[in-house]
Amino acid sequence: MIVGVVQRREPRIRFTIRGFRGHQQEIEAVVDSGYTGWLTLPSTAIAALSLRWRTFGRGILADGSVSAFDVYQAKVVWDGRLRTVFVDEFDATP
Amino acid sequence: MAVTKRRYSKEEFARRGDALVESKVRPYLTEADEDKFVAIDIETGEFELDKNEMRAVGRLRKRIADPQIWLVHVTLGYLHRFGGHGLRGQP
C-alpha cells in the first residue's frame, strides 16, 4: 500500500526513481487525478538522473491548450516493486 | 551504445508524425484499434499499435535501430491529458 499526505489540498506521495548509470533520487510528487500519464519531471531532474529519451508526444493541458513534450524512461520503486515507467518532461512540480 | 535523442525540432517532429499517422496508419485501422496507441518512426514510417504505449514503443525499438518515435492515441490524437496541477509550469 502506498501512503501519502495531503498538503495545501494536494495529495502527495514519495518514491524513489532510478535512471541510467545508477543515478537515483527520492522525489515527492503530487497525485494529479486529471493526469493520464505516469510521471512528469522537470528537465533538470531528467538530466540529473540521466534518463534515456524514448519518444515524443502531444498532451492536452487543463486549460485545453496543446503542448508537445519529450518522453523518457525510468524505473520507480512503486508499492515495493520496481517498475519501468515513461516520464513526461514537464517543467513543473512532479 | 549510442544514446538516442530527438533529432528534429518539436514542430517538425509533430508535423511528420501526424502526417505519417494519417497516411500509413489511419487507412488500415479497424474498430478493434480505436483504443490503441500508435508508435511510429518518423524516418522509416514503421509503426506498432498497442493499448499500452510502452509496449508499442518497446516493440518498435526492437525492430528499428535508433528510432525517432512519435507516440499518439489513434482516437484521441494526443498521448496524455494533464490535470490542473500541470498548469503551474510549462513544458
mmCIF file of C-alpha atoms in Angstrom:
data_model
loop_
_atom_site.group_PDB
_atom_site.id
_atom_site.type_symbol
_atom_site.label_atom_id
_atom_site.label_comp_id
_atom_site.label_asym_id
_atom_site.label_seq_id
_atom_site.Cartn_x
_atom_site.Cartn_y
_atom_site.Cartn_z
ATOM 1 C CA MET A 1 0.000 0.000 0.000
ATOM 2 C CA ILE A 2 1.297 3.471 -0.809
ATOM 3 C CA VAL A 3 0.862 6.047 1.940
ATOM 4 C CA GLY A 4 0.952 9.753 1.249
ATOM 5 C CA VAL A 5 -0.012 13.075 2.780
ATOM 6 C CA VAL A 6 -2.241 15.937 1.835
ATOM 7 C CA GLN A 7 -0.524 19.332 1.784
ATOM 8 C CA ARG A 8 -2.162 22.520 0.592
ATOM 9 C CA ARG A 9 -5.108 20.411 -0.573
ATOM 10 C CA GLU A 10 -2.855 18.267 -2.753
ATOM 11 C CA PRO A 11 -2.304 14.536 -2.210
ATOM 12 C CA ARG A 12 1.421 13.823 -2.310
ATOM 13 C CA ILE A 13 3.479 10.640 -2.267
ATOM 14 C CA ARG A 14 7.197 9.928 -2.049
ATOM 15 C CA PHE A 15 9.034 7.286 -4.014
ATOM 16 C CA THR A 16 12.413 6.504 -5.491
ATOM 17 C CA ILE A 17 13.111 6.953 -9.160
ATOM 18 C CA ARG A 18 16.087 5.318 -10.857
ATOM 19 C CA GLY A 19 17.727 6.425 -14.043
ATOM 20 C CA PHE A 20 20.643 5.267 -16.061
ATOM 21 C CA ARG A 21 24.139 4.636 -14.706
ATOM 22 C CA GLY A 22 22.853 4.007 -11.207
ATOM 23 C CA HIS A 23 21.552 7.520 -10.605
ATOM 24 C CA GLN A 24 18.563 7.627 -8.336
ATOM 25 C CA GLN A 25 16.568 10.210 -6.473
ATOM 26 C CA GLU A 26 13.756 10.246 -3.998
ATOM 27 C CA ILE A 27 11.027 12.604 -5.085
ATOM 28 C CA GLU A 28 7.784 13.886 -3.738
ATOM 29 C CA ALA A 29 5.066 14.066 -6.348
ATOM 30 C CA VAL A 30 1.553 15.386 -6.426
ATOM 31 C CA VAL A 31 -1.137 12.865 -7.335
ATOM 32 C CA ASP A 32 -2.997 14.621 -10.119
ATOM 33 C CA SER A 33 -6.243 12.803 -10.827
ATOM 34 C CA GLY A 34 -6.585 14.685 -14.125
ATOM 35 C CA TYR A 35 -3.300 13.365 -15.464
ATOM 36 C CA THR A 36 -3.387 10.253 -17.635
ATOM 37 C CA GLY A 37 0.339 9.546 -17.698
ATOM 38 C CA TRP A 38 2.708 8.074 -15.150
ATOM 39 C CA LEU A 39 5.029 10.835 -14.026
ATOM 40 C CA THR A 40 6.242 14.270 -15.050
ATOM 41 C CA LEU A 41 9.697 15.576 -14.194
ATOM 42 C CA PRO A 42 11.434 18.855 -14.987
ATOM 43 C CA SER A 43 14.344 18.836 -17.407
ATOM 44 C CA THR A 44 16.853 19.354 -14.570
ATOM 45 C CA ALA A 45 15.771 16.147 -12.832
ATOM 46 C CA ILE A 46 15.757 14.224 -16.093
ATOM 47 C CA ALA A 47 19.326 15.324 -16.767
ATOM 48 C CA ALA A 48 20.469 14.553 -13.204
ATOM 49 C CA LEU A 49 19.082 11.034 -13.459
ATOM 50 C CA SER A 50 20.480 10.511 -16.966
ATOM 51 C CA LEU A 51 17.116 9.245 -18.162
ATOM 52 C CA ARG A 52 17.018 7.811 -21.650
ATOM 53 C CA TRP A 53 14.940 9.549 -24.300
ATOM 54 C CA ARG A 54 12.342 7.249 -25.775
ATOM 55 C CA THR A 55 9.680 9.132 -27.720
ATOM 56 C CA PHE A 56 7.873 12.413 -28.338
ATOM 57 C CA GLY A 57 4.210 13.087 -27.855
ATOM 58 C CA ARG A 58 1.420 15.597 -27.560
ATOM 59 C CA GLY A 59 -0.549 16.461 -24.453
ATOM 60 C CA ILE A 60 -3.640 18.432 -23.539
ATOM 61 C CA LEU A 61 -3.270 20.794 -20.592
ATOM 62 C CA ALA A 62 -6.069 21.509 -18.138
ATOM 63 C CA ASP A 63 -6.820 24.826 -19.850
ATOM 64 C CA GLY A 64 -7.345 22.980 -23.138
ATOM 65 C CA SER A 65 -4.123 24.124 -24.739
ATOM 66 C CA VAL A 66 -1.931 21.660 -26.589
ATOM 67 C CA SER A 67 1.730 21.045 -25.947
ATOM 68 C CA ALA A 68 4.331 18.577 -27.186
ATOM 69 C CA PHE A 69 6.902 17.028 -24.887
ATOM 70 C CA ASP A 70 9.778 14.579 -24.763
ATOM 71 C CA VAL A 71 9.223 11.233 -23.043
ATOM 72 C CA TYR A 72 11.940 9.368 -21.165
ATOM 73 C CA GLN A 73 12.171 6.002 -19.471
ATOM 74 C CA ALA A 74 12.890 5.377 -15.799
ATOM 75 C CA LYS A 75 12.354 2.812 -13.088
ATOM 76 C CA VAL A 76 10.409 3.585 -9.944
ATOM 77 C CA VAL A 77 10.017 1.667 -6.730
ATOM 78 C CA TRP A 78 6.242 1.543 -6.673
ATOM 79 C CA ASP A 79 4.428 -0.175 -3.824
ATOM 80 C CA GLY A 80 7.520 -2.240 -3.096
ATOM 81 C CA ARG A 81 8.135 -3.300 -6.689
ATOM 82 C CA LEU A 82 10.492 -1.961 -9.325
ATOM 83 C CA ARG A 83 8.502 -0.817 -12.353
ATOM 84 C CA THR A 84 9.520 0.702 -15.658
ATOM 85 C CA VAL A 85 7.614 3.868 -16.480
ATOM 86 C CA PHE A 86 7.544 6.648 -19.002
ATOM 87 C CA VAL A 87 8.379 10.115 -17.730
ATOM 88 C CA ASP A 88 6.985 13.180 -19.459
ATOM 89 C CA GLU A 89 9.353 16.155 -19.482
ATOM 90 C CA PHE A 90 7.368 18.988 -17.960
ATOM 91 C CA ASP A 91 8.914 21.909 -16.094
ATOM 92 C CA ALA A 92 6.617 21.931 -13.089
ATOM 93 C CA THR A 93 6.446 20.253 -9.699
ATOM 94 C CA PRO A 94 6.328 16.467 -10.252
ATOM 95 C CA MET B 1 25.678 2.096 -27.070
ATOM 96 C CA ALA B 2 24.766 5.470 -28.630
ATOM 97 C CA VAL B 3 22.232 7.498 -26.709
ATOM 98 C CA THR B 4 19.150 8.311 -28.755
ATOM 99 C CA LYS B 5 17.930 11.894 -28.671
ATOM 100 C CA ARG B 6 15.252 13.767 -30.549
ATOM 101 C CA ARG B 7 16.823 14.831 -33.867
ATOM 102 C CA TYR B 8 14.087 17.143 -35.091
ATOM 103 C CA SER B 9 12.501 20.294 -33.746
ATOM 104 C CA LYS B 10 9.284 19.813 -31.788
ATOM 105 C CA GLU B 11 7.266 21.354 -34.579
ATOM 106 C CA GLU B 12 8.862 19.242 -37.327
ATOM 107 C CA PHE B 13 8.595 16.064 -35.270
ATOM 108 C CA ALA B 14 4.877 16.562 -34.652
ATOM 109 C CA ARG B 15 4.218 17.564 -38.269
ATOM 110 C CA ARG B 16 5.952 14.479 -39.636
ATOM 111 C CA GLY B 17 4.384 12.226 -37.040
ATOM 112 C CA ASP B 18 0.852 13.407 -37.714
ATOM 113 C CA ALA B 19 1.325 13.149 -41.480
ATOM 114 C CA LEU B 20 2.621 9.589 -41.236
ATOM 115 C CA VAL B 21 -0.174 8.504 -38.916
ATOM 116 C CA GLU B 22 -2.725 9.829 -41.397
ATOM 117 C CA SER B 23 -1.120 8.226 -44.439
ATOM 118 C CA LYS B 24 0.308 4.979 -43.115
ATOM 119 C CA VAL B 25 -1.819 4.045 -40.112
ATOM 120 C CA ARG B 26 -5.304 5.538 -40.224
ATOM 121 C CA PRO B 27 -6.415 3.927 -43.527
ATOM 122 C CA TYR B 28 -5.885 0.488 -42.002
ATOM 123 C CA LEU B 29 -7.374 0.975 -38.544
ATOM 124 C CA THR B 30 -10.366 -1.091 -37.509
ATOM 125 C CA GLU B 31 -12.820 -0.754 -34.631
ATOM 126 C CA ALA B 32 -10.569 -3.037 -32.615
ATOM 127 C CA ASP B 33 -7.800 -0.437 -32.818
ATOM 128 C CA GLU B 34 -9.778 2.564 -31.569
ATOM 129 C CA ASP B 35 -8.417 2.334 -28.028
ATOM 130 C CA LYS B 36 -4.788 1.874 -29.039
ATOM 131 C CA PHE B 37 -1.664 3.963 -29.156
ATOM 132 C CA VAL B 38 0.459 4.111 -32.289
ATOM 133 C CA ALA B 39 4.235 4.407 -32.024
ATOM 134 C CA ILE B 40 5.583 5.428 -35.430
ATOM 135 C CA ASP B 41 9.157 6.084 -36.507
ATOM 136 C CA ILE B 42 9.090 9.383 -38.392
ATOM 137 C CA GLU B 43 12.111 8.423 -40.503
ATOM 138 C CA THR B 44 11.039 4.988 -41.773
ATOM 139 C CA GLY B 45 7.264 5.066 -41.307
ATOM 140 C CA GLU B 46 7.380 1.750 -39.457
ATOM 141 C CA PHE B 47 4.876 1.558 -36.628
ATOM 142 C CA GLU B 48 3.381 -0.540 -33.851
ATOM 143 C CA LEU B 49 -0.093 -0.460 -32.317
ATOM 144 C CA ASP B 50 -0.947 -1.440 -28.749
ATOM 145 C CA LYS B 51 -3.316 -0.489 -25.940
ATOM 146 C CA ASN B 52 -0.221 0.005 -23.791
ATOM 147 C CA GLU B 53 2.007 2.794 -25.025
ATOM 148 C CA MET B 54 5.159 1.324 -23.502
ATOM 149 C CA ARG B 55 4.613 -1.992 -25.282
ATOM 150 C CA ALA B 56 4.105 -0.259 -28.623
ATOM 151 C CA VAL B 57 7.326 1.711 -28.206
ATOM 152 C CA GLY B 58 9.222 -1.335 -26.965
ATOM 153 C CA ARG B 59 8.270 -3.455 -29.958
ATOM 154 C CA LEU B 60 9.173 -0.722 -32.426
ATOM 155 C CA ARG B 61 12.537 -0.168 -30.742
ATOM 156 C CA LYS B 62 13.331 -3.858 -31.181
ATOM 157 C CA ARG B 63 12.707 -3.558 -34.924
ATOM 158 C CA ILE B 64 14.259 -0.180 -35.683
ATOM 159 C CA ALA B 65 17.738 0.904 -34.655
ATOM 160 C CA ASP B 66 17.852 4.381 -33.118
ATOM 161 C CA PRO B 67 14.224 5.297 -33.945
ATOM 162 C CA GLN B 68 12.582 8.697 -33.777
ATOM 163 C CA ILE B 69 9.215 7.687 -32.364
ATOM 164 C CA TRP B 70 6.053 9.791 -32.417
ATOM 165 C CA LEU B 71 3.561 8.387 -29.938
ATOM 166 C CA VAL B 72 -0.146 9.216 -30.058
ATOM 167 C CA HIS B 73 -3.519 7.673 -29.216
ATOM 168 C CA VAL B 74 -5.213 6.787 -32.505
ATOM 169 C CA THR B 75 -8.615 8.154 -31.484
ATOM 170 C CA LEU B 76 -7.814 10.950 -29.040
ATOM 171 C CA GLY B 77 -4.946 12.424 -31.072
ATOM 172 C CA TYR B 78 -2.804 13.026 -28.019
ATOM 173 C CA LEU B 79 -0.715 10.998 -25.602
ATOM 174 C CA HIS B 80 -1.663 12.323 -22.182
ATOM 175 C CA ARG B 81 -4.022 14.727 -20.566
ATOM 176 C CA PHE B 82 -2.630 16.898 -17.764
ATOM 177 C CA GLY B 83 -4.722 17.967 -14.804
ATOM 178 C CA GLY B 84 -4.809 21.367 -13.172
ATOM 179 C CA HIS B 85 -1.575 20.786 -11.292
ATOM 180 C CA GLY B 86 0.344 20.839 -14.549
ATOM 181 C CA LEU B 87 -0.511 24.463 -15.275
ATOM 182 C CA ARG B 88 1.956 25.732 -12.719
ATOM 183 C CA GLY B 89 4.826 25.270 -15.117
ATOM 184 C CA GLN B 90 5.317 24.941 -18.804
ATOM 185 C CA PRO B 91 6.523 22.099 -20.953
#
